[in-house]
mmCIF file of C-alpha atoms in Angstrom:
data_model
loop_
_atom_site.group_PDB
_atom_site.id
_atom_site.type_symbol
_atom_site.label_atom_id
_atom_site.label_comp_id
_atom_site.label_asym_id
_atom_site.label_seq_id
_atom_site.Cartn_x
_atom_site.Cartn_y
_atom_site.Cartn_z
ATOM 1 C CA GLN A 1 -11.587 -27.733 23.062
ATOM 2 C CA VAL A 2 -13.758 -26.151 20.889
ATOM 3 C CA GLN A 3 -14.990 -27.832 18.195
ATOM 4 C CA LEU A 4 -16.956 -27.263 15.522
ATOM 5 C CA VAL A 5 -18.012 -30.363 12.207
ATOM 6 C CA GLU A 6 -20.027 -29.560 9.286
ATOM 7 C CA SER A 7 -21.558 -31.911 7.886
ATOM 8 C CA GLY A 8 -24.244 -32.906 5.036
ATOM 9 C CA GLY A 9 -22.222 -31.758 1.444
ATOM 10 C CA GLY A 10 -22.249 -33.365 -1.557
ATOM 11 C CA LEU A 11 -22.665 -33.332 -5.337
ATOM 12 C CA VAL A 12 -26.486 -32.559 -6.531
ATOM 13 C CA GLN A 13 -27.859 -31.252 -9.491
ATOM 14 C CA ALA A 14 -29.544 -27.754 -9.901
ATOM 15 C CA GLY A 15 -32.811 -27.387 -8.557
ATOM 16 C CA ASP A 16 -32.146 -29.826 -6.157
ATOM 17 C CA SER A 17 -31.528 -29.290 -2.564
ATOM 18 C CA LEU A 18 -29.246 -29.702 0.571
ATOM 19 C CA ARG A 19 -29.178 -29.874 4.624
ATOM 20 C CA LEU A 20 -25.419 -28.854 5.799
ATOM 21 C CA SER A 21 -25.312 -29.422 9.882
ATOM 22 C CA CYS A 22 -22.731 -27.990 11.856
ATOM 23 C CA ALA A 23 -22.536 -29.627 15.497
ATOM 24 C CA ALA A 24 -20.201 -27.854 18.098
ATOM 25 C CA SER A 25 -18.868 -28.885 21.117
ATOM 26 C CA GLY A 26 -16.029 -28.058 23.720
ATOM 27 C CA ARG A 27 -19.129 -25.817 25.173
ATOM 28 C CA THR A 28 -22.097 -24.375 24.605
ATOM 29 C CA PHE A 29 -23.337 -21.149 22.207
ATOM 30 C CA SER A 30 -26.764 -20.581 22.937
ATOM 31 C CA SER A 31 -25.439 -17.471 23.883
ATOM 32 C CA TYR A 32 -23.735 -16.336 20.687
ATOM 33 C CA ALA A 33 -24.748 -15.679 17.273
ATOM 34 C CA MET A 34 -23.842 -18.443 14.483
ATOM 35 C CA GLY A 35 -22.653 -17.819 10.744
ATOM 36 C CA TRP A 36 -22.344 -19.895 7.222
ATOM 37 C CA PHE A 37 -20.299 -18.623 4.754
ATOM 38 C CA ARG A 38 -18.977 -20.207 1.692
ATOM 39 C CA GLN A 39 -15.488 -20.009 -0.027
ATOM 40 C CA THR A 40 -14.566 -20.441 -3.552
ATOM 41 C CA PRO A 41 -10.704 -20.807 -4.553
ATOM 42 C CA GLY A 42 -9.121 -17.794 -5.059
ATOM 43 C CA LYS A 43 -12.108 -16.259 -3.594
ATOM 44 C CA GLU A 44 -12.438 -14.692 -0.532
ATOM 45 C CA ARG A 45 -14.649 -16.090 2.316
ATOM 46 C CA GLU A 46 -17.570 -14.526 1.878
ATOM 47 C CA PHE A 47 -21.023 -14.550 4.374
ATOM 48 C CA VAL A 48 -24.342 -16.219 3.536
ATOM 49 C CA ALA A 49 -26.553 -16.467 6.489
ATOM 50 C CA ALA A 50 -26.900 -15.733 9.809
ATOM 51 C CA ILE A 51 -28.699 -16.736 13.796
ATOM 52 C CA SER A 52 -29.162 -14.443 16.674
ATOM 53 C CA TRP A 53 -28.375 -16.579 19.186
ATOM 54 C CA GLY A 54 -32.261 -16.841 20.092
ATOM 55 C CA GLY A 55 -32.678 -18.002 16.562
ATOM 56 C CA GLY A 56 -35.671 -15.380 16.141
ATOM 57 C CA SER A 57 -33.652 -13.438 13.791
ATOM 58 C CA THR A 58 -32.176 -14.262 10.523
ATOM 59 C CA TYR A 59 -30.218 -12.482 7.860
ATOM 60 C CA TYR A 60 -29.163 -14.034 4.605
ATOM 61 C CA ALA A 61 -27.189 -12.470 1.200
ATOM 62 C CA ASP A 62 -28.535 -11.489 -1.406
ATOM 63 C CA SER A 63 -27.427 -14.463 -3.402
ATOM 64 C CA VAL A 64 -29.628 -17.293 -1.291
ATOM 65 C CA LYS A 65 -31.753 -14.891 0.464
ATOM 66 C CA GLY A 66 -34.984 -17.051 -0.556
ATOM 67 C CA ARG A 67 -33.578 -20.580 -1.320
ATOM 68 C CA PHE A 68 -31.938 -20.869 1.806
ATOM 69 C CA THR A 69 -32.513 -21.024 5.257
ATOM 70 C CA ILE A 70 -31.006 -20.459 8.489
ATOM 71 C CA SER A 71 -31.644 -22.494 11.528
ATOM 72 C CA ARG A 72 -30.511 -24.106 15.171
ATOM 73 C CA ASP A 73 -31.238 -26.135 17.866
ATOM 74 C CA ASN A 74 -29.734 -25.079 20.806
ATOM 75 C CA ALA A 75 -30.449 -28.294 23.204
ATOM 76 C CA LYS A 76 -28.422 -30.178 20.372
ATOM 77 C CA ASN A 77 -25.360 -27.054 19.841
ATOM 78 C CA THR A 78 -25.923 -27.527 16.367
ATOM 79 C CA VAL A 79 -26.801 -25.056 13.181
ATOM 80 C CA TYR A 80 -28.349 -25.906 10.137
ATOM 81 C CA LEU A 81 -28.198 -24.279 6.958
ATOM 82 C CA GLN A 82 -30.800 -25.853 4.539
ATOM 83 C CA MET A 83 -30.560 -25.349 0.600
ATOM 84 C CA ASN A 84 -33.284 -25.272 -1.853
ATOM 85 C CA SER A 85 -33.404 -24.438 -5.243
ATOM 86 C CA LEU A 86 -29.170 -25.097 -5.310
ATOM 87 C CA LYS A 87 -27.135 -23.698 -8.382
ATOM 88 C CA PRO A 88 -24.859 -24.405 -9.633
ATOM 89 C CA GLU A 89 -22.635 -20.754 -8.804
ATOM 90 C CA ASP A 90 -23.769 -22.253 -5.137
ATOM 91 C CA THR A 91 -20.146 -24.657 -5.387
ATOM 92 C CA ALA A 92 -18.268 -23.629 -2.475
ATOM 93 C CA VAL A 93 -17.277 -24.542 0.190
ATOM 94 C CA TYR A 94 -19.475 -24.227 3.332
ATOM 95 C CA TYR A 95 -18.307 -23.453 6.237
ATOM 96 C CA CYS A 96 -20.210 -22.062 9.212
ATOM 97 C CA ALA A 97 -18.756 -20.200 13.015
ATOM 98 C CA VAL A 98 -19.516 -18.974 15.529
ATOM 99 C CA GLY A 99 -20.067 -14.764 16.736
ATOM 100 C CA PRO A 100 -20.276 -12.697 18.811
ATOM 101 C CA LYS A 101 -21.665 -13.073 22.031
ATOM 102 C CA TYR A 102 -25.488 -12.284 22.093
ATOM 103 C CA GLY A 103 -25.082 -11.709 18.596
ATOM 104 C CA GLY A 104 -27.798 -10.501 16.430
ATOM 105 C CA HIS A 105 -28.168 -11.421 12.950
ATOM 106 C CA PHE A 106 -26.007 -9.513 10.522
ATOM 107 C CA HIS A 107 -24.135 -9.803 7.728
ATOM 108 C CA TYR A 108 -21.102 -10.815 9.454
ATOM 109 C CA THR A 109 -17.909 -10.476 7.744
ATOM 110 C CA PRO A 110 -15.160 -13.831 8.555
ATOM 111 C CA SER A 111 -12.979 -10.741 11.252
ATOM 112 C CA ASP A 112 -16.124 -11.153 13.467
ATOM 113 C CA MET A 113 -16.375 -14.946 13.569
ATOM 114 C CA ASN A 114 -14.455 -16.352 16.586
ATOM 115 C CA TYR A 115 -14.540 -20.675 15.490
ATOM 116 C CA TRP A 116 -14.378 -21.915 12.393
ATOM 117 C CA GLY A 117 -15.228 -25.025 11.926
ATOM 118 C CA LYS A 118 -12.765 -27.316 8.193
ATOM 119 C CA GLY A 119 -16.091 -26.759 6.084
ATOM 120 C CA THR A 120 -17.511 -29.306 3.699
ATOM 121 C CA LEU A 121 -17.769 -29.345 -0.055
ATOM 122 C CA VAL A 122 -21.072 -28.500 -1.423
ATOM 123 C CA THR A 123 -20.537 -29.183 -5.457
ATOM 124 C CA VAL A 124 -24.042 -28.053 -7.779
ATOM 125 C CA SER A 125 -23.807 -29.308 -11.355
ATOM 126 C CA SER A 126 -26.133 -27.789 -14.444
#
């Protein structure tokens, strides 16, 4: 059974950093693009970042570009999201997801993704 488990969320102040992790189990996802999305109450889930299956290419939403970094360790079947210079508007539940096989670095939509974690809450206070 495929399972994605996010961790690393929490309550921080504006300007702080957090590192989210997403550990996958049940199968190996080294051949799949991976992505991070986020969602706040009453809003649609939005794209944050994606990384190609080989890890060599990344893509970011304009709102996080220059502050967030997505990476992956295929040996550990884990994807990360380093979040720096956090802002109150980054407050959301963050989800990792598995994208297309041999997928590249694109602005994926939720419908492009195949498996989802349950999310981890990030709260940034001003």
